[in-house]
């Protein structure tokens, strides 16, 4: 039997893993990042963004495949809100949560009375079966596509899974809700076998995934310095330090040995989810850290000769103008090496989504019109902050960043598109706020 695994736009680790599991079970498998499949076949569609559910190409691909008497199972992060997936896509079923074992059972026998871990439509209502227990963290080699060398996700060909879960509780994030709060880590020999396979297939640079790299092998929230250092050393031993990155780290999960190892065994960058420089907003976001901790983590990284990048979220429903100004000042004072700015996205099933549903639209900066400095550009307040912070970051990042008319126009366009997408996701939330 032949199966097609698709993850639109990029080869995600999850899609590669599912394809690898099917391959090892003896099936013929094709992995695509574009939307194509043999009619009448079975497709496993891995979706990592709520926007995928609204994408006309994905919607018509799924409908046509079902019309052509194929089966289409949807999994990935969107499976955290199956009612919305089944309301928006004509798919056969949703594979809930960590889907490795469920996918195998669907491949072997389709949907039967015994199948667990799925949701599907049945006589006009949605049936949600009991969850399949999480699969073992030690899994087969992923299916590595022949063109993996051409992929670049923030500079890496792939993000290798070293562990699952996060002890954090950020209100906007799906990771702890999807993988849980306790950390499950893979053993280094299995990770290294996989790294060698990626290298052999042409992967240029690999990154440590897991949301928070230095949580590898942690127990009770304490960083396992020895395990993390061994992990990076082993990765660099295969790939060379110039081809390893370990970017995503919580500011409260570092110490001198961890930072030394990042300098010694990787390209020397850390990426902090700073999100806001207002303690009030950080508290509302459930970040569990303060601005002071952010500042000292940045300082500590610099003492270790590391580059520091940070992400910021604007337009959080409770963010005031003063909160925003604190983020703006922070960017000027800290002069980070790189900055990523996004508008708060209420991913369904997260606490942020609940907050957005409770926030009247005329009090949500994602919807309120901007009436300040950029009012002629037709921004909402969240878009104006995103645009303004982008300009601020350019001004204070190292190197010369000239905002030509072209750059200005491109920023306006990108920010407006982001704002429109967040409003679409919010619209979806309101439509499904009382599912079933
Ligand atoms: S620390 Fe990172 S991975 Fe963990 S909940 Fe917060 S944003 Fe998500």
XYZ file of C-alpha atoms and ligand atoms in Angstrom:
444
model
C 0.000 0.000 0.000
C 1.214 3.530 -0.768
C 0.785 6.510 1.535
C 1.482 10.173 0.977
C 2.556 12.400 3.864
C 2.249 16.133 3.223
C 3.345 19.090 5.307
C 2.576 22.240 3.311
C 5.466 24.596 2.680
C 8.219 22.807 4.581
C 9.345 19.388 5.711
C 8.484 19.502 9.397
C 10.127 17.073 11.754
C 6.709 15.638 12.640
C 5.888 14.871 8.997
C 9.315 13.304 8.419
C 8.798 11.189 11.530
C 5.333 9.956 10.479
C 6.663 9.083 7.007
C 9.592 7.223 8.634
C 7.245 5.203 10.836
C 5.132 4.180 7.822
C 8.269 3.291 5.837
C 9.585 1.127 8.683
C 6.220 -0.643 8.862
C 6.824 -1.796 5.290
C 4.648 0.684 3.391
C 5.648 2.683 0.343
C 5.688 6.339 1.374
C 6.055 9.646 -0.418
C 6.710 12.860 1.503
C 5.743 16.180 -0.095
C 5.721 19.792 0.961
C 3.342 20.614 -1.856
C -0.223 19.463 -2.303
C -0.297 16.421 -4.551
C -1.317 12.837 -4.142
C -2.426 9.901 -6.252
C -6.260 9.834 -6.505
C -7.906 7.164 -4.415
C -4.879 6.935 -2.094
C -4.451 7.702 1.605
C -2.946 11.039 2.624
C -1.632 12.028 6.041
C -1.725 15.819 6.076
C 0.377 17.433 8.787
C -0.775 20.998 9.552
C 1.195 23.233 11.903
C -0.677 26.526 11.520
C -4.298 27.524 12.109
C -4.065 29.489 8.865
C -3.723 26.202 6.984
C -7.381 25.571 7.784
C -8.323 28.768 5.952
C -5.950 28.302 3.031
C -8.051 27.887 -0.160
C -5.470 25.571 -1.794
C -5.397 23.230 1.193
C -9.185 23.279 1.510
C -9.749 22.396 -2.137
C -6.959 19.794 -2.114
C -8.647 17.974 0.785
C -12.144 18.233 -0.772
C -10.958 16.992 -4.159
C -9.019 14.121 -2.647
C -12.093 12.971 -0.740
C -14.239 13.372 -3.899
C -11.702 11.173 -5.705
C -12.441 8.516 -3.101
C -9.170 8.964 -1.251
C -8.774 9.181 2.511
C -7.245 12.218 4.183
C -6.202 12.173 7.841
C -5.177 15.515 9.333
C -2.684 15.679 12.196
C -0.071 17.982 13.714
C -0.530 20.972 16.035
C -3.996 21.823 14.609
C -5.282 18.552 16.054
C -5.511 20.314 19.428
C -8.817 21.783 18.158
C -10.447 18.987 16.140
C -13.895 20.633 16.057
C -12.448 23.519 14.066
C -10.463 21.218 11.756
C -13.531 19.099 11.021
C -15.664 22.204 10.587
C -13.285 23.696 8.034
C -11.871 20.713 6.133
C -13.696 17.788 4.501
C -11.111 15.370 5.867
C -11.719 11.750 6.860
C -10.581 12.199 10.472
C -8.259 14.162 12.721
C -5.358 12.339 14.358
C -5.247 13.728 17.897
C -2.020 14.745 19.638
C 1.154 12.713 19.225
C -0.025 10.570 16.343
C 2.688 7.975 15.731
C 0.736 4.951 17.012
C -2.623 6.167 15.719
C -1.227 6.674 12.220
C 0.093 3.105 12.174
C -3.256 1.702 13.213
C -5.029 3.800 10.527
C -2.521 2.574 7.929
C -3.092 -1.048 8.927
C -6.880 -1.113 9.077
C -8.444 2.347 8.572
C -11.058 3.500 11.095
C -12.515 0.615 13.090
C -14.360 0.377 16.400
C -10.976 -0.151 18.070
C -9.284 2.946 16.672
C -8.294 5.414 19.377
C -6.838 8.912 19.152
C -9.040 10.253 16.376
C -11.977 12.599 15.890
C -14.327 12.344 12.933
C -17.781 13.275 11.729
C -20.452 10.647 12.219
C -24.098 11.203 11.305
C -23.721 14.957 11.517
C -21.946 15.085 14.890
C -18.309 14.897 15.893
C -17.112 11.730 17.570
C -13.958 12.006 19.638
C -12.384 8.704 20.582
C -10.262 8.245 23.712
C -6.694 9.439 23.361
C -3.926 7.096 22.262
C -1.203 7.135 24.945
C 1.845 9.167 23.841
C 4.251 7.142 21.710
C 7.736 6.244 22.876
C 10.174 9.115 22.553
C 12.679 6.670 21.055
C 11.389 6.384 17.530
C 12.562 5.178 14.111
C 14.666 7.314 11.796
C 12.594 10.008 10.117
C 12.044 9.807 6.363
C 14.580 12.329 5.056
C 13.576 13.747 1.663
C 16.272 13.901 -1.036
C 16.014 17.708 -1.281
C 16.492 18.353 2.448
C 19.638 20.353 1.629
C 17.490 23.037 -0.024
C 15.415 23.625 3.101
C 16.251 26.511 5.413
C 14.175 27.095 8.522
C 15.844 30.037 10.263
C 19.081 28.824 8.638
C 18.723 25.147 9.550
C 17.841 22.312 7.172
C 15.917 20.651 9.993
C 15.185 20.863 13.700
C 16.185 17.577 15.302
C 13.952 16.299 18.067
C 15.986 15.943 21.238
C 13.110 16.097 23.713
C 9.410 16.825 24.000
C 7.490 18.994 26.426
C 8.061 22.277 28.201
C 7.767 23.137 31.860
C 6.709 26.678 30.893
C 3.140 27.900 30.690
C 3.164 30.747 28.186
C -0.437 31.593 27.386
C 0.141 31.922 23.638
C 2.059 28.675 23.158
C 0.891 25.226 22.180
C 4.016 23.257 23.111
C 3.161 22.330 26.730
C -0.459 21.726 25.785
C 0.488 19.408 22.920
C 3.491 17.598 24.426
C 2.872 18.105 28.154
C 4.804 19.819 30.940
C 7.177 17.005 31.789
C 10.252 16.617 29.631
C 10.786 13.355 27.743
C 14.263 13.175 26.224
C 15.837 10.908 23.639
C 19.168 9.205 24.214
C 22.239 10.726 22.562
C 23.202 7.637 20.472
C 19.766 7.617 18.777
C 19.956 11.367 18.154
C 23.424 11.032 16.675
C 22.412 8.178 14.393
C 19.705 10.470 13.061
C 22.087 13.414 12.704
C 24.431 11.247 10.635
C 21.533 10.232 8.393
C 20.558 13.897 7.882
C 24.151 14.795 7.099
C 24.451 11.955 4.612
C 21.268 13.144 2.917
C 22.776 16.605 2.458
C 21.471 18.589 5.450
C 23.623 21.685 5.798
C 22.879 22.798 9.314
C 20.848 21.182 12.069
C 19.209 22.786 15.050
C 18.071 21.446 18.381
C 14.311 21.574 18.697
C 12.044 21.198 21.663
C 11.154 24.850 22.192
C 13.726 25.245 24.920
C 16.989 23.529 24.016
C 18.568 23.459 27.449
C 15.608 21.600 28.953
C 17.141 18.440 27.454
C 17.001 15.699 30.117
C 15.842 18.094 32.830
C 13.881 16.819 35.776
C 11.882 19.064 38.136
C 12.788 22.166 36.175
C 16.544 22.006 36.935
C 18.799 22.356 33.886
C 20.766 19.143 33.305
C 23.996 20.869 32.353
C 26.026 17.682 31.835
C 23.466 16.152 29.473
C 23.032 19.357 27.465
C 26.782 19.878 27.064
C 27.244 16.241 25.985
C 24.431 16.636 23.479
C 25.927 19.726 21.829
C 29.424 18.225 21.796
C 28.113 15.074 20.111
C 26.180 17.110 17.507
C 29.219 19.245 16.727
C 31.333 16.080 16.468
C 29.228 15.000 13.494
C 28.205 18.268 11.843
C 31.015 20.640 12.838
C 30.207 23.556 15.134
C 29.471 25.893 12.222
C 26.596 23.630 11.250
C 24.872 23.296 14.624
C 22.528 25.777 16.266
C 20.726 25.578 19.560
C 18.772 28.767 19.451
C 15.589 28.610 21.518
C 16.334 28.894 25.204
C 14.437 30.279 28.175
C 16.259 33.038 30.030
C 15.853 31.071 33.270
C 17.387 27.907 31.763
C 20.959 29.063 31.283
C 24.149 28.938 33.304
C 27.816 29.539 32.559
C 28.514 25.957 31.438
C 25.479 25.929 29.127
C 26.551 29.203 27.512
C 30.155 28.031 27.204
C 28.948 24.905 25.425
C 26.810 26.966 23.039
C 29.864 29.078 22.175
C 32.151 26.076 21.811
C 29.890 23.651 19.941
C 27.450 25.767 17.907
C 27.367 28.820 15.659
C 27.173 30.886 18.837
C 23.662 32.332 18.797
C 20.938 32.173 21.401
C 17.337 33.076 20.777
C 15.235 34.293 23.692
C 11.474 34.618 23.619
C 11.467 38.044 25.266
C 7.973 38.938 24.034
C 7.581 42.120 26.105
C 9.626 44.415 28.309
C 6.667 45.107 30.587
C 6.531 42.973 33.728
C 2.748 43.338 33.720
C 2.459 41.852 30.217
C 5.018 39.121 30.971
C 2.930 38.155 33.970
C -0.280 38.139 31.905
C 1.483 35.992 29.296
C 2.484 33.454 31.947
C 6.141 33.783 30.973
C 7.291 33.089 34.531
C 10.226 35.501 34.223
C 10.783 39.211 34.727
C 12.327 41.931 32.597
C 15.253 41.988 35.028
C 15.900 38.289 34.321
C 15.776 38.997 30.578
C 18.327 41.775 30.983
C 20.755 39.728 33.028
C 20.446 36.729 30.643
C 21.354 38.983 27.701
C 24.287 40.387 29.669
C 25.477 36.904 30.648
C 25.324 35.713 27.009
C 27.373 38.695 25.902
C 29.986 37.977 28.548
C 30.279 34.533 26.924
C 30.760 36.038 23.473
C 27.386 34.936 22.119
C 25.053 36.689 19.693
C 21.598 37.267 21.136
C 18.367 37.371 19.170
C 14.962 37.974 20.694
C 11.341 37.710 19.711
C 8.688 40.222 20.730
C 4.916 39.965 20.668
C 2.829 43.094 20.219
C -0.918 43.574 20.367
C -1.489 41.250 23.330
C -5.078 42.045 24.384
C -3.960 43.631 27.670
C -0.912 45.482 26.292
C -1.225 49.215 26.966
C 0.573 52.005 25.197
C 2.958 52.272 28.171
C 3.692 48.535 28.054
C 4.493 48.883 24.379
C 6.788 51.843 24.992
C 8.767 49.718 27.474
C 9.418 47.120 24.756
C 10.481 49.869 22.403
C 12.926 51.291 24.946
C 14.256 47.823 25.714
C 15.115 47.287 22.043
C 16.967 50.593 21.969
C 18.891 49.875 25.173
C 19.810 46.251 24.511
C 20.653 46.556 20.783
C 20.034 42.842 20.185
C 21.811 41.177 17.298
C 18.525 40.221 15.696
C 14.890 40.840 16.522
C 11.687 39.101 15.432
C 8.353 40.798 15.945
C 4.908 39.326 15.643
C 1.341 40.228 16.511
C -0.197 38.063 19.259
C -1.838 35.073 17.588
C -4.626 33.424 19.592
C -3.993 29.785 18.680
C -7.213 27.922 19.488
C -7.092 25.926 22.743
C -4.510 28.221 24.342
C -5.259 30.548 27.283
C -4.606 33.493 24.971
C -7.482 32.312 22.771
C -9.751 32.276 25.838
C -8.622 35.796 26.723
C -9.278 37.025 23.174
C -12.768 35.546 23.275
C -13.426 37.476 26.500
C -12.036 40.726 25.085
C -14.525 42.952 23.244
C -13.279 43.644 19.729
C -13.286 47.398 20.370
C -10.784 46.812 23.201
C -8.551 44.379 21.284
C -5.601 46.155 19.595
C -5.779 43.627 16.753
C -9.062 45.304 15.730
C -8.920 48.878 17.029
C -7.885 51.473 14.442
C -4.549 53.180 15.035
C -4.935 56.885 15.562
C -1.354 57.945 16.167
C 1.720 58.621 14.093
C 0.918 56.131 11.288
C -2.821 56.820 10.941
C -2.514 57.590 7.219
C -1.291 54.019 6.609
C -4.611 52.504 7.705
C -3.146 50.280 10.426
C -4.883 48.746 13.401
C -3.173 49.490 16.730
C -1.457 46.072 16.768
C -0.225 46.550 13.195
C 1.100 50.024 14.019
C 3.064 48.637 16.987
C 4.421 45.783 14.882
C 5.512 48.218 12.181
C 6.977 50.728 14.620
C 8.902 48.068 16.547
C 10.280 46.657 13.288
C 11.668 50.104 12.419
C 13.007 50.467 15.953
C 14.760 47.080 15.746
C 16.352 48.032 12.426
C 17.607 51.262 13.940
C 19.315 49.589 16.898
C 20.511 46.280 15.385
C 24.224 46.145 14.600
C 25.025 47.116 11.026
C 23.486 49.713 8.801
C 19.808 49.141 7.950
C 18.546 51.769 5.564
C 14.782 52.054 5.317
C 14.369 52.851 1.645
C 10.899 53.457 0.185
C 10.920 49.871 -1.003
C 11.775 48.509 2.447
C 9.134 50.775 4.013
C 6.470 49.529 1.588
C 7.485 45.912 2.126
C 7.182 46.338 5.912
C 3.748 47.962 5.560
C 2.569 45.108 3.358
C 3.978 42.373 5.618
C 2.501 43.936 8.764
C -0.938 44.374 7.174
C -0.891 40.791 5.990
C 0.007 39.597 9.479
C -2.771 41.696 10.988
C -5.295 40.304 8.501
C -4.201 36.732 9.266
C -4.536 37.223 13.023
C -8.032 38.656 12.501
C -8.908 35.601 10.387
C -7.744 33.277 13.170
C -9.687 35.351 15.697
C -12.766 35.142 13.462
C -12.419 31.354 13.479
C -12.253 31.362 17.283
C -15.464 33.317 17.596
C -17.231 31.049 15.115
C -16.365 27.923 17.099
C -16.431 29.277 20.630
C -19.157 26.855 21.656
C -18.274 23.774 19.625
C -20.723 20.905 19.686
S 8.984 28.511 27.226
Fe 8.769 28.423 24.989
S 8.042 26.355 24.529
Fe 7.725 26.697 26.718
S 5.627 27.436 26.920
Fe 6.911 29.256 26.764
S 6.992 29.742 24.553
Fe 6.231 27.625 24.762
